[in-house]
Tab-separated table of C-alpha atoms and ligand atoms in Angstrom:
chain	number	residue	atom	x	y	z
A	1	MET	CA	0.016	0.128	0.109
A	2	SER	CA	1.122	3.547	-0.632
A	3	THR	CA	1.707	6.230	2.231
A	4	PHE	CA	-1.371	7.825	3.368
A	5	LYS	CA	-1.670	11.479	2.163
A	6	ALA	CA	-4.638	13.563	3.997
A	7	GLY	CA	-7.114	14.686	1.101
A	8	LEU	CA	-5.126	12.692	-1.412
A	9	GLU	CA	-2.673	15.825	-1.982
A	10	ASP	CA	-0.441	15.298	-4.673
A	11	ILE	CA	-1.704	11.495	-5.121
A	12	VAL	CA	-1.488	10.805	-9.008
A	13	ALA	CA	-4.828	8.800	-8.977
A	14	LEU	CA	-4.987	8.599	-13.253
A	15	ARG	CA	-3.425	9.558	-16.304
A	16	SER	CA	-5.437	11.838	-18.252
A	17	GLU	CA	-4.935	13.466	-21.959
A	18	ILE	CA	-7.530	16.392	-20.954
A	19	CYS	CA	-6.236	19.115	-18.612
A	20	PHE	CA	-2.735	19.861	-17.454
A	21	ILE	CA	-1.849	22.410	-14.444
A	22	ASP	CA	1.257	23.475	-13.244
A	23	GLY	CA	1.031	24.814	-9.779
A	24	GLN	CA	4.397	26.354	-9.870
A	25	LYS	CA	4.397	27.801	-13.056
A	26	ARG	CA	0.819	29.445	-13.018
A	27	GLN	CA	-0.097	27.099	-15.923
A	28	LEU	CA	-3.460	25.878	-17.185
A	29	VAL	CA	-3.949	23.670	-20.193
A	30	TYR	CA	-6.617	22.091	-22.157
A	31	ARG	CA	-5.641	19.429	-24.493
A	32	GLY	CA	-2.501	20.979	-25.234
A	33	TYR	CA	-3.816	24.758	-25.394
A	34	ASP	CA	-2.635	27.039	-22.879
A	35	ILE	CA	-5.658	29.263	-21.629
A	36	SER	CA	-3.670	32.312	-23.178
A	37	GLU	CA	-3.951	30.784	-26.494
A	38	LEU	CA	-7.865	30.411	-25.835
A	39	VAL	CA	-9.202	32.910	-24.031
A	40	GLY	CA	-10.438	35.916	-26.357
A	41	LYS	CA	-9.658	33.894	-29.021
A	42	ALA	CA	-12.011	30.914	-28.952
A	43	THR	CA	-15.551	30.438	-27.705
A	44	PHE	CA	-17.004	28.405	-24.866
A	45	GLU	CA	-18.483	26.114	-27.666
A	46	GLU	CA	-15.027	25.580	-29.471
A	47	VAL	CA	-13.520	24.900	-26.162
A	48	VAL	CA	-15.820	22.507	-25.010
A	49	TYR	CA	-15.639	20.573	-28.428
A	50	LEU	CA	-12.065	20.399	-27.704
A	51	LEU	CA	-12.167	19.238	-24.308
A	52	TRP	CA	-14.492	16.560	-25.471
A	53	ASN	CA	-12.957	15.540	-28.873
A	54	GLY	CA	-9.091	16.321	-28.556
A	55	GLN	CA	-9.095	19.143	-31.268
A	56	LEU	CA	-10.786	22.388	-31.960
A	57	PRO	CA	-13.791	22.217	-34.583
A	58	ALA	CA	-13.691	22.613	-38.123
A	59	ALA	CA	-16.347	25.637	-39.247
A	60	ALA	CA	-18.773	23.135	-40.160
A	61	GLU	CA	-18.363	20.753	-37.248
A	62	LEU	CA	-18.914	23.879	-34.895
A	63	GLU	CA	-22.056	25.021	-36.643
A	64	ARG	CA	-23.247	21.222	-36.505
A	65	PHE	CA	-22.333	21.453	-33.001
A	66	LYS	CA	-24.225	24.536	-31.926
A	67	GLU	CA	-27.006	23.291	-33.627
A	68	GLN	CA	-27.124	20.032	-32.137
A	69	LEU	CA	-26.946	22.323	-28.624
A	70	ALA	CA	-29.956	24.553	-29.878
A	71	ALA	CA	-32.091	21.651	-30.410
A	72	GLU	CA	-31.039	20.163	-27.409
A	73	ALA	CA	-31.950	23.170	-24.797
A	74	ALA	CA	-35.523	22.537	-24.344
A	75	LEU	CA	-36.367	21.220	-20.834
A	76	PRO	CA	-39.047	18.185	-20.516
A	77	GLU	CA	-42.629	19.648	-19.348
A	78	GLN	CA	-42.437	17.995	-16.325
A	79	LEU	CA	-39.043	19.372	-15.450
A	80	VAL	CA	-40.425	22.832	-16.173
A	81	ASP	CA	-43.138	22.031	-13.559
A	82	PHE	CA	-40.903	20.425	-10.850
A	83	LEU	CA	-38.777	24.060	-10.921
A	84	LYS	CA	-42.116	25.954	-10.914
A	85	ALA	CA	-42.976	23.918	-7.563
A	86	SER	CA	-39.465	24.105	-6.223
A	87	PRO	CA	-39.412	26.073	-3.174
A	88	LYS	CA	-38.276	29.678	-3.789
A	89	ASP	CA	-35.725	29.758	-1.037
A	90	ALA	CA	-34.440	26.500	-2.106
A	91	GLU	CA	-30.648	26.378	-2.652
A	92	PRO	CA	-30.359	27.034	-6.393
A	93	MET	CA	-27.573	24.184	-6.096
A	94	ALA	CA	-29.757	21.960	-4.709
A	95	VAL	CA	-32.562	22.333	-7.301
A	96	LEU	CA	-29.702	21.972	-10.144
A	97	ARG	CA	-28.570	18.805	-8.185
A	98	THR	CA	-32.049	17.512	-8.112
A	99	ALA	CA	-32.985	18.524	-11.609
A	100	VAL	CA	-30.303	17.115	-13.305
A	101	SER	CA	-30.775	13.804	-11.682
A	102	ALA	CA	-34.551	13.837	-12.615
A	103	LEU	CA	-33.267	14.674	-16.358
A	104	GLY	CA	-32.250	11.116	-16.472
A	105	LEU	CA	-35.794	10.090	-16.293
A	106	PHE	CA	-36.647	11.910	-19.366
A	107	ASP	CA	-33.648	10.890	-21.156
A	108	PRO	CA	-34.150	7.669	-23.664
A	109	ASP	CA	-30.044	7.113	-23.389
A	110	THR	CA	-30.008	7.385	-19.781
A	111	SER	CA	-28.806	3.624	-19.637
A	112	VAL	CA	-27.248	3.116	-22.774
A	113	GLN	CA	-23.414	2.786	-22.384
A	114	ASP	CA	-21.783	3.164	-25.591
A	115	ARG	CA	-19.663	6.044	-26.692
A	116	GLU	CA	-22.259	7.940	-29.097
A	117	ALA	CA	-24.953	7.564	-26.311
A	118	ASN	CA	-22.632	9.283	-23.938
A	119	ARG	CA	-21.925	11.801	-26.311
A	120	ARG	CA	-25.489	12.502	-26.655
A	121	LYS	CA	-26.142	12.889	-23.360
A	122	ALA	CA	-23.313	14.945	-22.586
A	123	ALA	CA	-24.451	17.584	-25.418
A	124	ARG	CA	-27.913	17.503	-23.689
A	125	LEU	CA	-26.991	18.442	-20.135
A	126	LEU	CA	-24.404	20.934	-21.481
A	127	ALA	CA	-27.557	22.216	-23.564
A	128	LYS	CA	-30.302	21.830	-20.597
A	129	VAL	CA	-27.995	22.796	-17.268
A	130	PRO	CA	-27.933	26.790	-18.275
A	131	VAL	CA	-31.513	26.590	-18.863
A	132	ILE	CA	-32.263	24.890	-15.712
A	133	VAL	CA	-30.057	27.437	-13.973
A	134	ALA	CA	-31.567	30.296	-15.493
A	135	TYR	CA	-35.084	29.236	-15.267
A	136	ASN	CA	-34.726	28.581	-11.369
A	137	GLY	CA	-32.973	31.732	-11.297
A	138	ARG	CA	-35.975	33.865	-12.720
A	139	LEU	CA	-38.579	31.297	-10.819
A	140	ARG	CA	-37.066	31.956	-7.457
A	141	GLU	CA	-37.678	36.163	-8.085
A	142	GLY	CA	-41.215	35.350	-8.932
A	143	LYS	CA	-40.677	36.061	-12.843
A	144	ASP	CA	-41.400	33.865	-15.526
A	145	PRO	CA	-38.721	31.630	-17.577
A	146	VAL	CA	-37.561	33.181	-20.662
A	147	PRO	CA	-37.093	30.253	-22.994
A	148	PRO	CA	-33.643	30.222	-24.872
A	149	LYS	CA	-32.938	31.605	-28.560
A	150	PRO	CA	-31.702	29.272	-30.866
A	151	GLU	CA	-29.507	31.669	-32.702
A	152	LEU	CA	-27.788	32.704	-29.612
A	153	GLY	CA	-24.428	31.017	-27.893
A	154	LEU	CA	-24.688	29.369	-24.652
A	155	ALA	CA	-23.245	32.421	-22.734
A	156	ALA	CA	-25.456	35.043	-24.484
A	157	ASN	CA	-28.420	32.990	-24.376
A	158	PHE	CA	-27.855	32.400	-20.639
A	159	LEU	CA	-28.108	35.916	-20.024
A	160	TYR	CA	-30.817	36.574	-22.182
A	161	MET	CA	-32.617	34.147	-20.276
A	162	LEU	CA	-32.022	35.446	-17.006
A	163	HIS	CA	-32.544	38.941	-17.993
A	164	GLY	CA	-35.119	38.673	-20.361
A	165	ARG	CA	-32.981	41.030	-22.960
A	166	GLU	CA	-29.879	40.147	-24.632
A	167	PRO	CA	-26.816	40.671	-23.569
A	168	GLY	CA	-24.193	43.580	-24.669
A	169	ARG	CA	-20.979	42.513	-26.604
A	170	MET	CA	-18.917	43.236	-23.882
A	171	ASP	CA	-21.137	41.437	-21.049
A	172	ALA	CA	-21.383	38.412	-23.612
A	173	GLU	CA	-17.894	38.447	-24.233
A	174	VAL	CA	-16.996	38.866	-20.663
A	175	PHE	CA	-19.233	35.686	-19.722
A	176	ASP	CA	-18.001	33.532	-22.314
A	177	ALA	CA	-14.682	34.168	-21.634
A	178	ALA	CA	-15.445	33.319	-17.631
A	179	LEU	CA	-16.836	30.027	-18.439
A	180	ILE	CA	-13.948	29.163	-20.674
A	181	LEU	CA	-11.915	29.685	-17.903
A	182	HIS	CA	-14.240	27.385	-15.470
A	183	ALA	CA	-14.296	24.335	-17.876
A	184	ASP	CA	-12.340	22.287	-16.549
A	185	HIS	CA	-9.407	21.721	-13.824
A	186	GLU	CA	-7.828	18.545	-13.955
A	187	LEU	CA	-8.653	16.259	-11.022
A	188	ASN	CA	-10.821	18.377	-8.822
A	189	ALA	CA	-12.661	17.532	-6.005
A	190	SER	CA	-16.148	17.248	-8.310
A	191	THR	CA	-14.259	16.084	-11.364
A	192	PHE	CA	-13.095	13.310	-9.221
A	193	THR	CA	-16.468	12.584	-8.386
A	194	ALA	CA	-17.615	12.072	-11.167
A	195	ARG	CA	-14.911	10.020	-12.281
A	196	VAL	CA	-15.614	7.451	-9.407
A	197	VAL	CA	-19.040	7.276	-9.969
A	198	THR	CA	-18.387	6.432	-13.671
A	199	SER	CA	-15.696	4.001	-12.754
A	200	THR	CA	-18.641	1.478	-11.170
A	201	LEU	CA	-20.075	1.931	-15.152
A	202	SER	CA	-23.255	3.729	-13.145
A	203	ASP	CA	-24.718	6.305	-15.770
A	204	VAL	CA	-23.522	9.696	-17.005
A	205	TYR	CA	-26.362	11.428	-14.804
A	206	SER	CA	-25.574	9.842	-11.716
A	207	ALA	CA	-22.138	10.813	-12.167
A	208	VAL	CA	-22.963	14.658	-13.118
A	209	THR	CA	-25.403	14.633	-10.134
A	210	ALA	CA	-22.869	13.876	-7.746
A	211	ALA	CA	-20.177	16.155	-9.152
A	212	ILE	CA	-22.784	18.832	-8.552
A	213	GLY	CA	-22.959	17.564	-4.965
A	214	ALA	CA	-19.061	17.972	-4.517
A	215	LEU	CA	-18.844	21.320	-6.521
A	216	LYS	CA	-21.532	22.779	-3.838
A	217	GLY	CA	-19.423	22.856	-1.025
A	218	PRO	CA	-17.843	26.067	0.070
A	219	LEU	CA	-14.224	24.520	-0.029
A	220	HIS	CA	-14.610	23.898	-4.086
A	221	GLY	CA	-17.271	25.554	-6.126
A	222	GLY	CA	-19.393	27.444	-3.598
A	223	ALA	CA	-16.659	29.585	-2.522
A	224	ASN	CA	-17.448	32.402	-5.523
A	225	GLU	CA	-20.864	33.007	-3.733
A	226	GLN	CA	-19.332	33.614	-0.377
A	227	VAL	CA	-16.698	35.892	-1.601
A	228	MET	CA	-19.621	38.224	-2.705
A	229	ARG	CA	-21.337	37.807	0.720
A	230	THR	CA	-18.113	38.892	2.271
A	231	LEU	CA	-17.529	41.671	-0.039
A	232	LEU	CA	-21.559	43.049	0.310
A	233	ALA	CA	-20.959	42.559	4.683
A	234	ILE	CA	-17.455	44.789	4.093
A	235	GLY	CA	-19.707	47.279	2.241
A	236	GLU	CA	-16.841	49.490	2.143
A	237	ALA	CA	-13.371	49.939	0.547
A	238	ASP	CA	-12.221	51.624	4.088
A	239	ARG	CA	-13.266	48.908	6.131
A	240	VAL	CA	-11.472	46.109	4.595
A	241	ASP	CA	-8.885	45.940	6.664
A	242	GLU	CA	-10.309	45.811	10.091
A	243	TRP	CA	-12.595	43.290	8.575
A	244	LEU	CA	-9.782	41.165	7.540
A	245	GLU	CA	-7.724	41.784	10.857
A	246	ALA	CA	-10.731	40.510	12.747
A	247	ALA	CA	-11.515	37.655	10.272
A	248	LEU	CA	-8.313	36.343	10.466
A	249	GLU	CA	-8.040	36.800	14.459
A	250	ARG	CA	-10.964	34.352	14.205
A	251	LYS	CA	-9.167	31.965	12.545
A	252	GLU	CA	-11.359	32.429	9.523
A	253	ARG	CA	-10.877	30.691	6.232
A	254	ILE	CA	-11.430	33.790	3.455
A	255	MET	CA	-13.186	32.298	0.957
A	256	GLY	CA	-11.639	32.997	-2.445
A	257	PHE	CA	-8.155	32.678	-1.721
A	258	GLY	CA	-5.855	29.393	-1.383
A	259	HIS	CA	-5.617	26.329	-3.737
A	260	ARG	CA	-4.468	22.625	-3.433
A	261	VAL	CA	-2.602	22.821	-6.669
A	262	TYR	CA	-1.722	26.553	-7.233
A	263	LYS	CA	0.837	27.794	-4.914
A	264	THR	CA	2.103	30.581	-6.869
A	265	GLY	CA	-1.265	31.952	-7.775
A	266	ASP	CA	-3.935	30.872	-10.016
A	267	PRO	CA	-3.763	32.046	-13.513
A	268	ARG	CA	-7.524	32.310	-14.110
A	269	ALA	CA	-7.663	35.417	-11.618
A	270	ASP	CA	-5.206	37.190	-13.507
A	271	TYR	CA	-8.084	37.498	-16.632
A	272	LEU	CA	-11.170	37.379	-14.000
A	273	ARG	CA	-9.604	40.420	-11.888
A	274	ARG	CA	-9.324	42.371	-15.594
A	275	PHE	CA	-13.076	41.793	-16.079
A	276	SER	CA	-13.789	42.570	-12.516
A	277	GLN	CA	-12.253	45.871	-13.296
A	278	GLN	CA	-13.380	46.309	-17.092
A	279	LEU	CA	-16.926	45.793	-15.910
A	280	GLY	CA	-16.736	48.010	-12.904
A	281	GLU	CA	-15.638	50.881	-14.811
A	282	LYS	CA	-18.160	50.557	-17.742
A	283	ARG	CA	-20.851	50.529	-14.847
A	284	GLY	CA	-19.377	53.049	-12.718
A	285	GLU	CA	-19.140	50.675	-9.799
A	286	THR	CA	-15.702	49.954	-9.373
A	287	LYS	CA	-15.808	49.818	-5.426
A	288	TRP	CA	-16.123	46.098	-5.242
A	289	TYR	CA	-13.106	45.654	-7.672
A	290	GLU	CA	-11.394	48.102	-5.479
A	291	MET	CA	-11.949	46.047	-2.381
A	292	SER	CA	-11.275	43.093	-3.999
A	293	ARG	CA	-7.638	44.846	-5.050
A	294	ARG	CA	-7.335	45.754	-1.112
A	295	LEU	CA	-8.121	41.790	0.036
A	296	GLU	CA	-5.613	40.414	-2.433
A	297	GLN	CA	-3.251	42.830	-1.433
A	298	LEU	CA	-3.252	42.173	2.388
A	299	MET	CA	-4.039	38.604	2.402
A	300	TYR	CA	-0.787	38.115	0.226
A	301	GLU	CA	1.133	40.242	3.012
A	302	LYS	CA	-0.455	38.366	6.117
A	303	LYS	CA	-1.091	34.865	4.572
A	304	GLY	CA	1.231	34.618	1.596
A	305	LEU	CA	-2.208	33.613	-0.018
A	306	TYR	CA	-3.646	34.278	-3.793
A	307	PRO	CA	-6.863	34.621	-5.382
A	308	ASN	CA	-8.185	31.267	-6.738
A	309	VAL	CA	-10.936	31.331	-9.758
A	310	ASP	CA	-13.499	32.202	-7.013
A	311	PHE	CA	-12.539	35.191	-5.982
A	312	TYR	CA	-12.858	37.738	-9.017
A	313	SER	CA	-15.377	35.715	-10.427
A	314	ALA	CA	-17.793	37.059	-7.273
A	315	SER	CA	-17.500	40.777	-8.471
A	316	THR	CA	-17.147	39.988	-12.347
A	317	TYR	CA	-20.714	37.768	-11.756
A	318	TYR	CA	-22.116	40.883	-9.849
A	319	MET	CA	-21.225	43.375	-12.396
A	320	LEU	CA	-23.128	41.449	-14.942
A	321	GLY	CA	-26.393	41.304	-12.736
A	322	ILE	CA	-26.267	37.716	-11.763
A	323	PRO	CA	-27.978	37.239	-8.513
A	324	MET	CA	-25.230	35.606	-6.114
A	325	GLU	CA	-27.217	32.688	-5.473
A	326	LEU	CA	-26.509	31.291	-9.068
A	327	PHE	CA	-23.184	31.864	-9.104
A	328	THR	CA	-21.949	28.279	-8.347
A	329	PRO	CA	-24.760	26.916	-10.236
A	330	ILE	CA	-22.809	28.699	-13.010
A	331	PHE	CA	-19.568	27.188	-12.166
A	332	ALA	CA	-21.793	23.759	-12.706
A	333	PHE	CA	-22.885	24.847	-16.265
A	334	SER	CA	-19.148	25.309	-17.259
A	335	ARG	CA	-17.675	22.493	-15.626
A	336	VAL	CA	-20.505	20.149	-16.986
A	337	SER	CA	-18.298	20.153	-19.787
A	338	GLY	CA	-14.996	19.218	-18.208
A	339	TRP	CA	-17.068	16.441	-15.926
A	340	THR	CA	-18.574	14.736	-18.990
A	341	ALA	CA	-14.889	14.988	-21.044
A	342	HIS	CA	-13.441	13.099	-18.123
A	343	ILE	CA	-16.404	10.622	-18.080
A	344	LEU	CA	-15.756	9.839	-21.466
A	345	GLU	CA	-12.113	9.498	-21.025
A	346	GLN	CA	-12.621	7.149	-17.826
A	347	LEU	CA	-14.977	4.655	-20.226
A	348	ASP	CA	-12.361	4.729	-23.000
A	349	ASP	CA	-9.934	3.010	-20.339
A	350	ASN	CA	-12.003	2.126	-17.539
A	351	ARG	CA	-10.978	0.415	-14.275
A	352	LEU	CA	-12.892	0.734	-10.923
A	353	ILE	CA	-11.366	3.675	-8.830
A	354	ARG	CA	-10.954	2.097	-5.167
A	355	PRO	CA	-8.366	3.135	-3.386
A	356	ARG	CA	-7.590	1.833	0.390
A	357	ALA	CA	-7.604	3.006	3.620
A	358	GLU	CA	-4.791	2.684	6.595
A	359	TYR	CA	-6.828	0.839	9.070
A	360	VAL	CA	-5.944	2.660	12.313
A	361	GLY	CA	-8.613	1.465	14.945
A	362	PRO	CA	-9.003	-0.943	17.602
A	363	ARG	CA	-8.257	-4.487	17.062
A	364	ASP	CA	-8.700	-8.341	18.476
A	365	GLN	CA	-12.128	-7.381	20.471
A	366	THR	CA	-13.970	-9.805	21.957
A	367	PHE	CA	-18.072	-9.884	21.915
A	368	VAL	CA	-19.735	-8.886	25.268
A	369	PRO	CA	-23.644	-9.644	25.220
A	370	VAL	CA	-25.684	-6.715	25.644
A	371	ASP	CA	-27.173	-7.816	29.356
A	372	GLN	CA	-23.367	-7.707	30.473
A	373	ARG	CA	-22.278	-4.385	29.033
B	1	LIG	C1	-12.059	25.571	-6.031
B	1	LIG	O1	-9.309	21.777	-6.978
B	1	LIG	C2	-9.444	22.760	-7.950
B	1	LIG	O2	-8.766	22.604	-8.895
B	1	LIG	C3	-10.599	23.299	-7.598
B	1	LIG	C4	-10.722	24.473	-8.507
B	1	LIG	C5	-11.337	24.156	-9.655
B	1	LIG	O3	-11.767	24.971	-10.888
B	1	LIG	O4	-11.959	23.193	-9.749
B	1	LIG	O5	-9.816	25.060	-8.571
B	1	LIG	C6	-11.827	25.251	-7.986
B	1	LIG	O6	-12.479	25.062	-5.575
B	1	LIG	C7	-11.103	26.955	-6.115
B	1	LIG	C8	-11.084	26.709	-4.302
B	1	LIG	C9	-12.543	27.413	-3.658
B	1	LIG	N1	-12.418	27.576	-2.446
B	1	LIG	C10	-11.820	28.687	-1.591
B	1	LIG	O7	-11.813	29.624	-1.742
B	1	LIG	C11	-12.121	28.078	-0.147
B	1	LIG	C12	-10.960	28.677	0.628
B	1	LIG	N2	-10.263	28.514	0.600
B	1	LIG	C13	-9.230	27.046	1.169
B	1	LIG	O8	-10.127	26.702	2.073
B	1	LIG	C14	-8.486	26.415	0.788
B	1	LIG	O9	-7.231	27.038	0.295
B	1	LIG	C15	-8.477	25.059	-0.210
B	1	LIG	C16	-9.532	24.105	-0.017
B	1	LIG	C17	-8.637	25.827	-1.569
B	1	LIG	C18	-7.376	24.084	-0.301
B	1	LIG	O10	-7.227	23.479	0.619
B	1	LIG	P1	-5.696	22.907	1.135
B	1	LIG	O11	-5.142	22.342	-0.301
B	1	LIG	O12	-6.392	21.488	1.627
B	1	LIG	O13	-4.824	23.689	2.271
B	1	LIG	P2	-5.252	23.579	3.737
B	1	LIG	O14	-6.677	23.610	4.043
B	1	LIG	O15	-4.075	22.950	4.121
B	1	LIG	O16	-4.539	25.062	4.246
B	1	LIG	C19	-3.145	25.409	4.033
B	1	LIG	C20	-2.775	26.443	4.901
B	1	LIG	C21	-3.358	25.938	6.427
B	1	LIG	O17	-2.815	27.184	7.500
B	1	LIG	P3	-2.150	26.351	8.827
B	1	LIG	O18	-3.408	25.695	9.468
B	1	LIG	O19	-1.421	25.178	8.134
B	1	LIG	O20	-1.476	27.339	9.573
B	1	LIG	O21	-3.207	27.405	4.775
B	1	LIG	C22	-4.286	28.083	5.249
B	1	LIG	C23	-4.851	26.914	6.306
B	1	LIG	O22	-5.202	27.587	7.541
B	1	LIG	N3	-5.374	28.538	4.217
B	1	LIG	C24	-6.455	29.587	4.551
B	1	LIG	C25	-6.931	29.757	3.440
B	1	LIG	N4	-6.442	28.786	2.582
B	1	LIG	C26	-5.665	28.036	3.140
B	1	LIG	N5	-6.322	30.486	5.527
B	1	LIG	C27	-7.180	31.775	5.183
B	1	LIG	N6	-7.920	31.598	4.167
B	1	LIG	C28	-7.909	30.447	3.073
B	1	LIG	N7	-8.841	30.817	2.294
């Protein structure tokens, strides 16, 4: 047996061709393309195609892929009814987890395990998850859902469905880039969860439902919403220092900082920091960006910690007019592409994922009947 490492830190659990991370060089690479080669150049749909197929799509392939996603966007009526019946104050990640599980009941391929069927299920999930998130977002505010427009891409369509009006060019491009930045991230907790479930030859819907459950936690995808709650609680830039002093005094985890792999900073934060600043300047509301910059500076000075992907995505999404409760569901919307890429790869060369535990409990116990205990 190998030596025990808490949290499987630095343990290599499998080999993959999908995503490479270098925690020292601040590198994130999808199928050989550094994110600097993709952000601002490719669309989210092109990156998903790359994650699933190992190469960027040619123009005709991209058009067919976008048509497939548009054709798969409609939700089963029963699922819309479920969303309408869901408690208005239910956590959107809990609604999404439940809705994705329910989706599997209406998919004719749900129990079909061949690669083409799994590709179809991946496309259905990618097309439907943003619709579920946007519908839930509107319903919880007492508004009617807005069906997607087939001519819009995934990023612009989400903002259209959420706000009931098409986004401006800059908002759509920033959101599309944010989706690219969240698409995949090697063997993070939710992706590992998806691979463990897949390794038992369970189905895609079970694996993605489990992954959503893992992403929901504040140590993983749930941090972005908490970052925005922190900024709102601090309220003003001149209160950041005292707030942080007190929080660190209480030994609190500051959401949006630190990372298991990136020890010299998260390359995704560099893009999101810029988006937060650009959108803040465009809206004449730079205080959330400025407060974030001050927090970033202090966290480095006091804890030697850097912001991760969740830190600046908070103020970026807030400037896009997205409700905080939808921040993590949006992370799931993007990461469905990475999860399904890993599910497909797991099935290409599957072996049941079953690590060992080092037993440190008692031994050689003798049974004592209950009337003598
Ligand atoms: C994501 O894995 C991925 O790739 C995930 C992700 C992805 O794309 O899938 O990148 C997305 O999940 C980003 C992380 C979002 N979570 C948060 O922002 C929550 C706050 N961050 C932490 O809880 C923490 O940094 C983790 C969970 C992200 C990483 O934790 P580790 O690797 O287990 O590190 P650790 O808890 O052992 O901390 C090491 C030290 C500790 O100090 P000591 O107790 O040894 O003195 O650093 C301190 C920690 O206390 N520390 C923090 C801190 N993060 C680490 N102290 C204050 N605030 C923090 N945020």
